[in-house]
Short mmCIF file of C-alpha atoms and ligand atoms in Angstrom, two decimals:
data_model
loop_
_atom_site.label_atom_id
_atom_site.label_comp_id
_atom_site.label_asym_id
_atom_site.label_seq_id
_atom_site.Cartn_x
_atom_site.Cartn_y
_atom_site.Cartn_z
CA MET A 30 28.38 -57.85 7.80
CA LYS A 31 26.82 -57.07 11.41
CA ILE A 32 28.32 -54.41 12.90
CA LEU A 33 28.23 -53.47 16.96
CA VAL A 34 29.54 -49.91 17.66
CA VAL A 35 30.40 -49.66 21.03
CA GLY A 36 29.72 -45.91 23.20
CA ALA A 37 26.93 -43.96 23.93
CA GLY A 38 28.52 -40.34 22.66
CA GLY A 39 29.27 -38.17 19.31
CA ARG A 40 32.31 -40.22 18.34
CA GLU A 41 30.38 -42.83 17.86
CA HIS A 42 27.47 -41.34 16.35
CA THR A 43 30.09 -40.42 14.02
CA PHE A 44 31.59 -44.08 13.48
CA VAL A 45 27.83 -45.02 13.15
CA TRP A 46 26.72 -42.39 11.08
CA LYS A 47 29.82 -43.41 8.44
CA ILE A 48 29.74 -46.96 8.71
CA ALA A 49 26.37 -47.22 7.59
CA GLN A 50 26.98 -45.45 4.37
CA SER A 51 29.20 -48.38 3.79
CA PRO A 52 27.22 -51.12 0.98
CA ARG A 53 29.20 -53.80 2.98
CA VAL A 54 26.50 -53.58 6.25
CA THR A 55 23.85 -55.70 6.34
CA ARG A 56 22.96 -54.87 10.25
CA LEU A 57 24.08 -52.49 12.16
CA TYR A 58 23.88 -52.27 16.20
CA ALA A 59 24.90 -49.85 19.07
CA ALA A 60 25.32 -50.42 22.70
CA PRO A 61 24.26 -48.42 24.58
CA GLY A 62 23.79 -45.95 21.89
CA ASN A 63 22.15 -42.42 21.92
CA ALA A 64 18.98 -40.90 20.05
CA GLY A 65 20.96 -40.04 17.14
CA MET A 66 23.15 -43.41 16.84
CA ALA A 67 19.35 -44.65 16.48
CA GLN A 68 18.51 -43.22 13.08
CA GLN A 69 20.97 -45.23 11.33
CA ALA A 70 21.67 -48.48 13.88
CA GLN A 71 19.41 -50.53 16.35
CA CYS A 72 20.32 -49.53 19.80
CA VAL A 73 20.95 -52.58 22.59
CA ASP A 74 20.58 -51.46 26.04
CA ILE A 75 24.13 -52.59 27.69
CA ALA A 76 27.03 -50.31 29.04
CA SER A 77 29.94 -49.53 27.36
CA GLU A 78 32.07 -51.04 30.17
CA ASP A 79 30.05 -55.05 30.46
CA ILE A 80 32.31 -56.56 28.88
CA ASN A 81 30.40 -59.92 29.68
CA GLY A 82 27.36 -58.58 28.27
CA LEU A 83 28.89 -57.36 24.64
CA LEU A 84 30.33 -60.47 24.53
CA ALA A 85 27.10 -62.17 24.90
CA PHE A 86 25.14 -60.18 22.50
CA ALA A 87 27.90 -60.42 20.12
CA GLN A 88 27.75 -63.98 20.34
CA GLN A 89 24.00 -64.57 19.99
CA GLU A 90 23.62 -62.09 17.12
CA GLY A 91 26.44 -63.59 15.31
CA ILE A 92 28.29 -59.91 15.11
CA ASP A 93 30.91 -60.10 12.56
CA LEU A 94 33.04 -56.70 13.70
CA THR A 95 33.11 -55.16 16.86
CA LEU A 96 34.15 -51.27 16.96
CA ILE A 97 35.10 -49.82 20.46
CA GLY A 98 34.86 -46.13 20.93
CA PRO A 99 35.83 -45.60 24.24
CA GLU A 100 39.09 -46.12 26.39
CA ASN A 101 37.88 -47.58 29.51
CA PRO A 102 36.83 -51.25 27.83
CA LEU A 103 39.51 -50.80 25.58
CA ALA A 104 41.71 -51.05 29.12
CA ASP A 105 39.81 -53.01 30.84
CA GLY A 106 40.59 -56.16 27.89
CA ILE A 107 37.36 -55.99 25.74
CA VAL A 108 39.69 -57.06 23.00
CA ASP A 109 41.46 -60.16 24.92
CA ARG A 110 38.22 -61.03 26.01
CA PHE A 111 36.49 -61.34 22.38
CA GLN A 112 39.67 -63.00 20.53
CA GLU A 113 39.98 -65.65 23.22
CA ASN A 114 36.22 -66.30 21.99
CA GLY A 115 37.14 -65.90 18.50
CA LEU A 116 35.27 -62.66 17.54
CA THR A 117 36.82 -59.85 15.45
CA ILE A 118 37.03 -56.62 17.34
CA PHE A 119 38.68 -53.27 16.57
CA GLY A 120 40.72 -51.60 18.80
CA PRO A 121 43.85 -52.32 20.62
CA THR A 122 44.35 -55.52 23.34
CA GLN A 123 44.85 -54.26 27.28
CA ALA A 124 48.48 -54.79 27.05
CA ALA A 125 48.34 -52.69 23.79
CA ALA A 126 46.20 -49.97 25.62
CA GLN A 127 48.33 -49.28 28.63
CA ILE A 128 49.93 -46.54 26.16
CA GLU A 129 46.82 -44.06 27.06
CA ALA A 130 45.63 -46.62 30.63
CA ASP A 131 49.38 -46.07 32.11
CA LYS A 132 50.71 -42.58 31.71
CA ASP A 133 53.95 -43.75 33.11
CA PHE A 134 54.18 -46.82 30.83
CA ALA A 135 53.70 -43.73 28.10
CA LEU A 136 56.07 -41.87 28.97
CA GLU A 137 59.06 -44.77 29.96
CA LEU A 138 58.45 -45.79 26.63
CA MET A 139 58.78 -42.76 24.92
CA HIS A 140 61.73 -41.97 26.56
CA LYS A 141 63.34 -45.61 25.94
CA TYR A 142 62.77 -45.31 22.08
CA GLY A 143 63.71 -41.81 21.78
CA ILE A 144 60.36 -40.51 20.78
CA PRO A 145 60.02 -36.63 21.76
CA THR A 146 57.94 -35.89 24.79
CA GLY A 147 58.90 -33.89 27.92
CA ASP A 148 61.01 -34.72 30.85
CA TYR A 149 58.95 -36.91 33.51
CA ARG A 150 58.84 -38.12 37.20
CA SER A 151 56.61 -40.86 38.57
CA PHE A 152 55.94 -41.46 41.97
CA THR A 153 53.74 -43.45 44.42
CA ASP A 154 54.81 -41.59 47.75
CA PRO A 155 53.59 -37.60 48.18
CA GLU A 156 56.49 -36.62 50.01
CA ALA A 157 58.78 -38.17 47.01
CA ALA A 158 56.51 -36.12 44.56
CA ARG A 159 56.78 -33.05 47.07
CA ALA A 160 60.50 -32.87 47.07
CA CYS A 161 60.49 -33.23 43.24
CA VAL A 162 58.67 -30.20 43.02
CA ARG A 163 60.63 -28.67 45.52
CA GLU A 164 64.03 -29.55 43.48
CA TRP A 165 62.27 -28.63 40.12
CA ASP A 166 60.85 -25.35 40.49
CA ARG A 167 59.17 -24.58 37.27
CA PRO A 168 55.76 -24.90 36.24
CA LEU A 169 54.63 -28.84 35.32
CA TYR A 170 51.47 -30.52 34.88
CA LEU A 171 50.57 -33.36 37.16
CA LYS A 172 48.95 -36.31 35.73
CA ALA A 173 47.08 -39.27 37.39
CA SER A 174 48.55 -42.27 35.69
CA GLY A 175 45.18 -44.11 35.20
CA LEU A 176 42.29 -43.32 33.80
CA ALA A 177 40.63 -40.50 35.07
CA MET A 178 37.85 -39.48 32.88
CA GLY A 179 39.59 -37.09 30.48
CA LYS A 180 40.42 -34.94 33.70
CA GLY A 181 43.04 -36.20 35.43
CA ALA A 182 46.14 -33.39 34.14
CA ILE A 183 46.13 -30.53 36.56
CA PRO A 184 48.51 -27.48 35.17
CA CYS A 185 50.84 -26.32 37.95
CA PRO A 186 52.39 -22.86 37.18
CA THR A 187 53.92 -22.47 40.36
CA PRO A 188 54.95 -25.41 43.07
CA ASP A 189 52.06 -24.28 45.43
CA ALA A 190 49.67 -25.20 42.95
CA ALA A 191 51.69 -28.41 42.37
CA PHE A 192 51.28 -28.99 46.26
CA GLN A 193 47.73 -28.81 46.20
CA ALA A 194 47.61 -31.27 43.00
CA ILE A 195 49.57 -33.42 45.16
CA GLU A 196 47.30 -33.09 48.44
CA LYS A 197 44.00 -33.58 46.10
CA VAL A 198 45.38 -37.22 43.61
CA MET A 199 47.44 -38.69 45.91
CA VAL A 200 46.01 -37.75 49.32
CA ASP A 201 42.31 -37.23 49.25
CA ARG A 202 42.71 -39.32 46.20
CA VAL A 203 40.11 -37.57 43.94
CA PHE A 204 40.52 -40.02 41.22
CA GLY A 205 40.46 -42.95 43.03
CA ALA A 206 43.32 -45.65 42.10
CA ALA A 207 43.88 -43.77 38.89
CA GLY A 208 46.29 -41.34 41.06
CA ASP A 209 47.83 -44.52 42.79
CA ARG A 210 50.82 -43.50 40.73
CA VAL A 211 51.30 -39.78 39.76
CA VAL A 212 53.87 -38.47 36.59
CA LEU A 213 55.10 -35.04 37.29
CA MET A 214 55.70 -33.36 33.72
CA GLU A 215 57.86 -30.56 32.17
CA TRP A 216 55.12 -27.88 30.89
CA LEU A 217 55.35 -27.46 27.50
CA GLU A 218 54.68 -25.05 25.63
CA GLY A 219 53.12 -24.58 21.95
CA GLU A 220 49.95 -24.99 19.91
CA GLU A 221 48.64 -28.48 20.07
CA ALA A 222 47.36 -30.80 17.51
CA SER A 223 45.52 -34.29 17.55
CA ILE A 224 46.85 -36.57 15.18
CA SER A 225 45.21 -40.05 14.39
CA GLY A 226 45.88 -43.07 12.52
CA PHE A 227 44.34 -46.41 11.71
CA THR A 228 47.19 -49.09 12.45
CA ASP A 229 47.72 -52.81 12.03
CA GLY A 230 50.88 -52.86 13.72
CA GLU A 231 53.11 -51.95 11.46
CA HIS A 232 51.24 -49.70 8.79
CA ILE A 233 49.95 -46.55 9.17
CA VAL A 234 46.46 -44.82 7.33
CA TYR A 235 46.52 -41.05 8.78
CA LEU A 236 43.18 -39.28 9.17
CA VAL A 237 43.41 -35.47 8.72
CA PRO A 238 45.15 -33.53 11.90
CA SER A 239 42.21 -31.79 13.58
CA GLN A 240 42.61 -29.71 16.91
CA ASP A 241 39.99 -29.97 20.02
CA HIS A 242 38.92 -26.58 22.10
CA LYS A 243 38.80 -28.14 25.65
CA THR A 244 37.92 -25.24 27.93
CA ILE A 245 34.43 -24.02 28.06
CA GLY A 246 35.14 -20.59 27.65
CA GLU A 247 35.67 -18.43 24.98
CA GLY A 248 39.42 -17.22 24.29
CA ASP A 249 40.63 -21.01 25.99
CA THR A 250 39.77 -19.63 29.45
CA GLY A 251 37.80 -21.88 32.12
CA PRO A 252 37.71 -25.30 33.39
CA ASN A 253 38.46 -28.23 30.86
CA THR A 254 35.16 -30.22 29.38
CA GLY A 255 35.62 -33.28 27.23
CA GLY A 256 35.82 -30.94 24.18
CA MET A 257 34.45 -28.21 22.99
CA GLY A 258 34.53 -28.06 19.12
CA ALA A 259 36.56 -28.90 16.60
CA TYR A 260 37.97 -28.54 13.32
CA ALA A 261 40.72 -29.95 10.34
CA PRO A 262 42.67 -29.59 9.07
CA VAL A 263 45.39 -27.60 11.05
CA PRO A 264 47.14 -24.90 9.06
CA VAL A 265 50.02 -24.94 11.82
CA VAL A 266 50.56 -28.40 11.22
CA THR A 267 52.35 -27.79 7.72
CA PRO A 268 52.70 -30.52 5.37
CA GLY A 269 56.93 -30.93 6.76
CA LEU A 270 55.54 -30.47 10.53
CA GLN A 271 53.25 -33.45 9.77
CA GLN A 272 55.81 -35.62 7.94
CA GLU A 273 58.22 -34.74 10.81
CA ILE A 274 55.57 -36.27 13.35
CA TYR A 275 54.69 -39.28 11.24
CA ASP A 276 58.64 -40.36 10.90
CA ARG A 277 59.38 -39.35 14.53
CA ILE A 278 56.18 -39.81 16.38
CA MET A 279 53.60 -41.99 14.81
CA GLN A 280 55.38 -44.98 13.22
CA PRO A 281 58.46 -45.17 15.61
CA THR A 282 55.74 -45.56 18.58
CA VAL A 283 54.29 -48.42 16.75
CA GLN A 284 57.00 -49.96 16.38
CA ALA A 285 58.06 -49.24 19.63
CA LEU A 286 54.77 -50.98 21.01
CA ALA A 287 55.53 -54.48 18.61
CA ALA A 288 59.40 -54.40 19.89
CA GLU A 289 57.75 -54.80 23.36
CA GLY A 290 55.48 -57.34 22.78
CA ARG A 291 52.54 -55.08 22.49
CA PRO A 292 51.60 -55.22 18.71
CA TYR A 293 48.93 -52.31 18.62
CA ARG A 294 46.11 -52.32 16.67
CA GLY A 295 43.29 -49.75 16.37
CA ILE A 296 43.55 -46.24 16.19
CA LEU A 297 46.19 -44.56 17.80
CA TYR A 298 46.00 -41.19 18.61
CA GLY A 299 48.80 -38.75 19.23
CA GLY A 300 48.07 -35.55 21.62
CA ILE A 301 51.05 -33.31 19.83
CA ILE A 302 52.23 -29.59 21.00
CA LEU A 303 54.57 -27.64 18.66
CA THR A 304 57.33 -26.75 20.50
CA ALA A 305 60.07 -24.11 19.54
CA ASP A 306 61.95 -27.21 19.59
CA GLY A 307 59.63 -29.52 17.39
CA PRO A 308 56.94 -31.34 18.03
CA LYS A 309 56.80 -33.48 21.03
CA VAL A 310 53.93 -35.45 22.83
CA ILE A 311 51.85 -34.66 25.30
CA GLU A 312 49.89 -37.97 25.74
CA PHE A 313 48.26 -41.06 23.56
CA ASN A 314 45.29 -41.89 23.04
CA CYS A 315 44.16 -45.59 22.79
CA ARG A 316 40.71 -44.30 20.33
CA LEU A 317 39.58 -41.54 18.60
CA GLY A 318 39.00 -38.12 20.16
CA ASP A 319 36.07 -37.07 20.58
CA PRO A 320 35.18 -34.01 19.15
CA GLU A 321 38.12 -34.73 16.98
CA ALA A 322 36.00 -38.02 15.23
CA GLN A 323 33.31 -35.68 14.51
CA VAL A 324 35.47 -33.67 12.19
CA VAL A 325 38.11 -36.23 10.77
CA LEU A 326 35.44 -39.03 9.59
CA PRO A 327 33.20 -36.45 7.68
CA LEU A 328 36.89 -35.83 5.59
CA LEU A 329 37.89 -39.47 4.97
CA LYS A 330 35.95 -40.41 1.20
CA THR A 331 37.28 -44.39 1.60
CA ASP A 332 34.58 -47.17 3.54
CA LEU A 333 35.42 -46.99 6.96
CA VAL A 334 34.26 -50.87 6.60
CA ASP A 335 37.23 -51.90 4.76
CA LEU A 336 39.74 -50.12 6.95
CA LEU A 337 38.12 -51.73 9.90
CA THR A 338 38.82 -54.90 7.94
CA GLY A 339 42.28 -53.76 7.20
CA VAL A 340 43.27 -53.40 10.26
CA CYS A 341 41.61 -56.21 11.85
CA GLU A 342 43.19 -58.39 9.47
CA GLY A 343 46.35 -56.96 9.34
CA ASN A 344 46.69 -55.67 5.63
CA LEU A 345 46.25 -52.04 6.10
CA LYS A 346 48.35 -51.64 2.96
CA ASP A 347 46.54 -52.74 0.40
CA VAL A 348 43.50 -50.46 1.30
CA SER A 349 43.78 -47.53 -1.08
CA VAL A 350 42.71 -44.43 1.17
CA GLU A 351 40.78 -41.36 -0.19
CA ILE A 352 41.07 -38.05 1.86
CA ASP A 353 37.98 -35.35 0.88
CA ASN A 354 40.30 -32.10 0.35
CA ARG A 355 37.62 -29.95 2.43
CA ALA A 356 37.54 -28.15 5.74
CA ALA A 357 35.28 -29.68 8.38
CA THR A 358 34.33 -27.31 11.86
CA CYS A 359 32.43 -28.87 15.21
CA VAL A 360 30.29 -26.89 17.17
CA VAL A 361 29.63 -28.46 20.61
CA ILE A 362 25.84 -27.86 21.87
CA ALA A 363 25.99 -28.05 25.85
CA SER A 364 23.22 -27.66 28.34
CA GLY A 365 23.65 -24.80 30.52
CA GLY A 366 26.08 -25.63 33.76
CA TYR A 367 28.18 -28.11 32.38
CA PRO A 368 31.11 -28.91 33.25
CA GLY A 369 29.64 -28.11 36.76
CA ASP A 370 25.93 -29.29 37.46
CA TYR A 371 23.18 -29.05 34.93
CA GLU A 372 19.39 -30.23 34.02
CA LYS A 373 18.24 -33.03 31.57
CA GLY A 374 14.96 -33.49 30.17
CA TYR A 375 14.46 -30.15 27.80
CA PRO A 376 13.32 -30.61 24.12
CA ILE A 377 15.50 -29.83 21.66
CA SER A 378 14.14 -28.40 18.29
CA GLY A 379 15.95 -27.62 14.87
CA VAL A 380 17.76 -30.79 14.97
CA ASN A 381 16.51 -31.53 11.05
CA ARG A 382 16.28 -28.02 10.10
CA ALA A 383 19.91 -27.71 11.13
CA GLU A 384 20.76 -30.52 8.79
CA ALA A 385 18.87 -29.71 6.02
CA SER A 386 21.46 -27.09 5.52
CA GLY A 387 23.24 -29.69 3.62
CA ASP A 388 26.98 -30.42 4.21
CA VAL A 389 25.99 -30.24 8.27
CA ILE A 390 25.20 -33.63 10.42
CA PRO A 391 24.45 -32.78 13.50
CA PHE A 392 26.33 -35.39 15.67
CA HIS A 393 24.34 -36.57 18.96
CA ALA A 394 26.14 -36.82 22.39
CA GLY A 395 24.31 -36.38 25.43
CA THR A 396 20.20 -36.90 23.50
CA ALA A 397 17.61 -39.36 24.48
CA GLU A 398 14.03 -39.42 22.57
CA SER A 399 10.91 -38.92 24.53
CA ASN A 400 7.47 -39.13 22.96
CA GLY A 401 8.77 -39.04 19.53
CA ARG A 402 11.36 -35.42 20.28
CA PHE A 403 14.66 -35.35 21.27
CA VAL A 404 15.50 -34.28 24.36
CA THR A 405 18.30 -33.67 26.46
CA SER A 406 20.07 -36.40 28.65
CA GLY A 407 24.04 -35.17 29.55
CA GLY A 408 26.52 -32.35 29.80
CA ARG A 409 27.66 -32.19 25.80
CA ILE A 410 24.07 -32.62 23.29
CA LEU A 411 25.01 -32.05 19.82
CA GLY A 412 28.52 -31.35 17.97
CA VAL A 413 27.19 -29.96 14.48
CA THR A 414 29.72 -30.93 11.80
CA ALA A 415 29.94 -28.72 8.61
CA LEU A 416 31.72 -28.54 5.81
CA GLY A 417 33.37 -26.02 3.50
CA ASP A 418 35.54 -25.36 0.97
CA ASN A 419 38.11 -24.12 3.01
CA ILE A 420 37.94 -23.47 7.50
CA PRO A 421 36.58 -20.58 6.92
CA ALA A 422 33.60 -21.61 5.08
CA SER A 423 33.25 -24.60 7.21
CA ILE A 424 32.82 -22.49 10.44
CA ARG A 425 30.14 -20.08 9.12
CA ARG A 426 28.32 -23.07 7.85
CA ALA A 427 28.23 -24.82 11.84
CA TYR A 428 27.35 -21.62 13.36
CA GLN A 429 24.40 -20.68 10.63
CA ALA A 430 23.45 -24.69 11.56
CA VAL A 431 23.70 -24.13 15.45
CA GLU A 432 21.16 -21.23 15.24
CA LYS A 433 18.71 -23.55 13.57
CA ILE A 434 18.63 -25.82 16.93
CA ARG A 435 17.18 -24.43 20.51
CA PHE A 436 17.07 -25.74 23.65
CA LYS A 437 16.54 -24.15 27.17
CA ASP A 438 19.85 -22.68 28.63
CA MET A 439 21.77 -24.44 25.64
CA TYR A 440 25.80 -22.99 25.38
CA CYS A 441 27.85 -23.01 22.58
CA ARG A 442 31.62 -21.54 22.91
CA LYS A 443 31.52 -18.90 19.46
CA ASP A 444 35.16 -18.77 18.92
CA ILE A 445 35.82 -22.47 17.45
CA GLY A 446 39.10 -22.59 15.40
CA HIS A 447 39.99 -19.03 16.42
CA ARG A 448 43.27 -20.24 16.08
CA ALA A 449 43.23 -20.98 12.50
CA LEU A 450 41.48 -18.17 11.44
CA ALA A 451 44.00 -15.91 13.08
CA ARG A 452 46.63 -17.62 11.33
CA LEU A 453 44.86 -17.46 8.10
CA ASN A 454 44.20 -13.82 8.58
CA ALA A 455 48.24 -13.12 9.74
CA GLY A 456 49.13 -14.69 6.15
CA ALA A 457 46.70 -13.34 4.36
P1 LIG B 525 45.18 -34.76 29.04
O1 LIG B 525 44.96 -35.29 29.88
O2 LIG B 525 47.01 -35.22 28.87
O3 LIG B 525 45.36 -34.37 27.53
O4 LIG B 525 45.84 -33.51 28.87
C1 LIG B 525 44.69 -32.44 28.79
C2 LIG B 525 45.32 -30.96 28.51
O5 LIG B 525 46.55 -30.41 29.39
C3 LIG B 525 46.12 -31.06 27.26
O6 LIG B 525 45.33 -31.32 26.20
C4 LIG B 525 47.18 -29.87 27.15
O7 LIG B 525 46.23 -28.84 26.99
C5 LIG B 525 47.29 -29.77 28.58
N1 LIG B 525 48.80 -30.63 29.32
C6 LIG B 525 49.10 -31.78 29.71
N2 LIG B 525 50.15 -32.16 29.34
C7 LIG B 525 50.81 -30.91 28.95
C8 LIG B 525 51.75 -30.56 29.11
N3 LIG B 525 53.23 -31.52 29.61
N4 LIG B 525 52.45 -29.50 28.60
C9 LIG B 525 51.48 -28.49 28.44
N5 LIG B 525 50.40 -28.86 28.61
C10 LIG B 525 50.06 -30.14 29.23
N1 LIG B 526 39.35 -34.64 22.23
C1 LIG B 526 40.75 -35.43 22.95
C2 LIG B 526 40.00 -36.56 23.75
O1 LIG B 526 39.16 -37.24 23.06
O2 LIG B 526 41.33 -37.25 24.64
#
């Protein structure tokens, strides 16, 4: 098969790395890819958002299956366009991708079908939103209803913070049209976990529960980033809780989307918060998380191409799935200054040495190649993933590998997995 992976980050490198292991693949392409993906795939210089360009390429090359990594092309309807042209593509249609691209739609759907989530109200008028803040008078999250590059959720512990967020999103329109509508959502308390599954619209094949680390600073402090590391499995998600999340959240959501005439095929990601009242949804994504992909895909033993074709052909229940029972940890190495301003173009050393230490995969996010060397080309540079017999072993191995990598002003959090370690220590 000829396969095309669309995207440029660490999640997409993980897809490419995993697909490259399949005996079913004859040619593998990445658009636009990065220097890491270029080791396993042929990179073609077409942007992820360039639907016409990607369609023309897939037609010319006779691509058998296209996989979409990021949310934007899905929300823009790339799957519908490919299907109208008779091409096989992995991901939800535009109507189904609204589960991520329209937070008001997602919350309305959950409330209609009794899927556990927070209270919310939705507004297009700033004065009406302010009135709701006064009436609620409790901590909340203000969210741009549309896609805002993962930055659209603003914590508002006080009414004043909420008034400022309304000003920023609805009046100053910092997220543009994504903020035409905003939702005010109840602030839910608890530990978070990411639950992802492949679905053909009926059956779901789950990946291992994982946990992201969104803030730049240790101890979960400072501004949010695209994600500074992840680990899987997540000890706080006990087998009982996991089953509850499948039965009360994931399966009912897939059924609800089908009932609404928006059958969902692709990967459904639930951002779940484990509250004192049980697991609740804070958001759904219409694709795999980044950096969650970097830990959950290496723990999948099954040929990924079998799962992808099972989804596209609607016979996922016939695919047998095997999960590695080890643990994985991914430590993201970023450019100094990220998520604010940073320099690019610094040479990176030690990537091959890190990989040679065994059970370590340095996934590339923001790298380019210059004169035969890897150089930095973004905010998040590498996601160094290590496998181990348990979480502490995978964390140790990931940090040993990180030690071998060098570039000017590199930064990583030193506490990836701290919640799991605290829980394991408490139980010991
Ligand atoms: P989102 O962009 O919706 O993924 O939100 C980013 C982060 O904000 C989440 O990972 C949570 O940590 C936090 N968050 C979002 N919504 C809520 C909520 N209703 N209650 C508590 N935390 C939330
Ligand atoms: N890691 C969270 C996300 O990809 O949205």
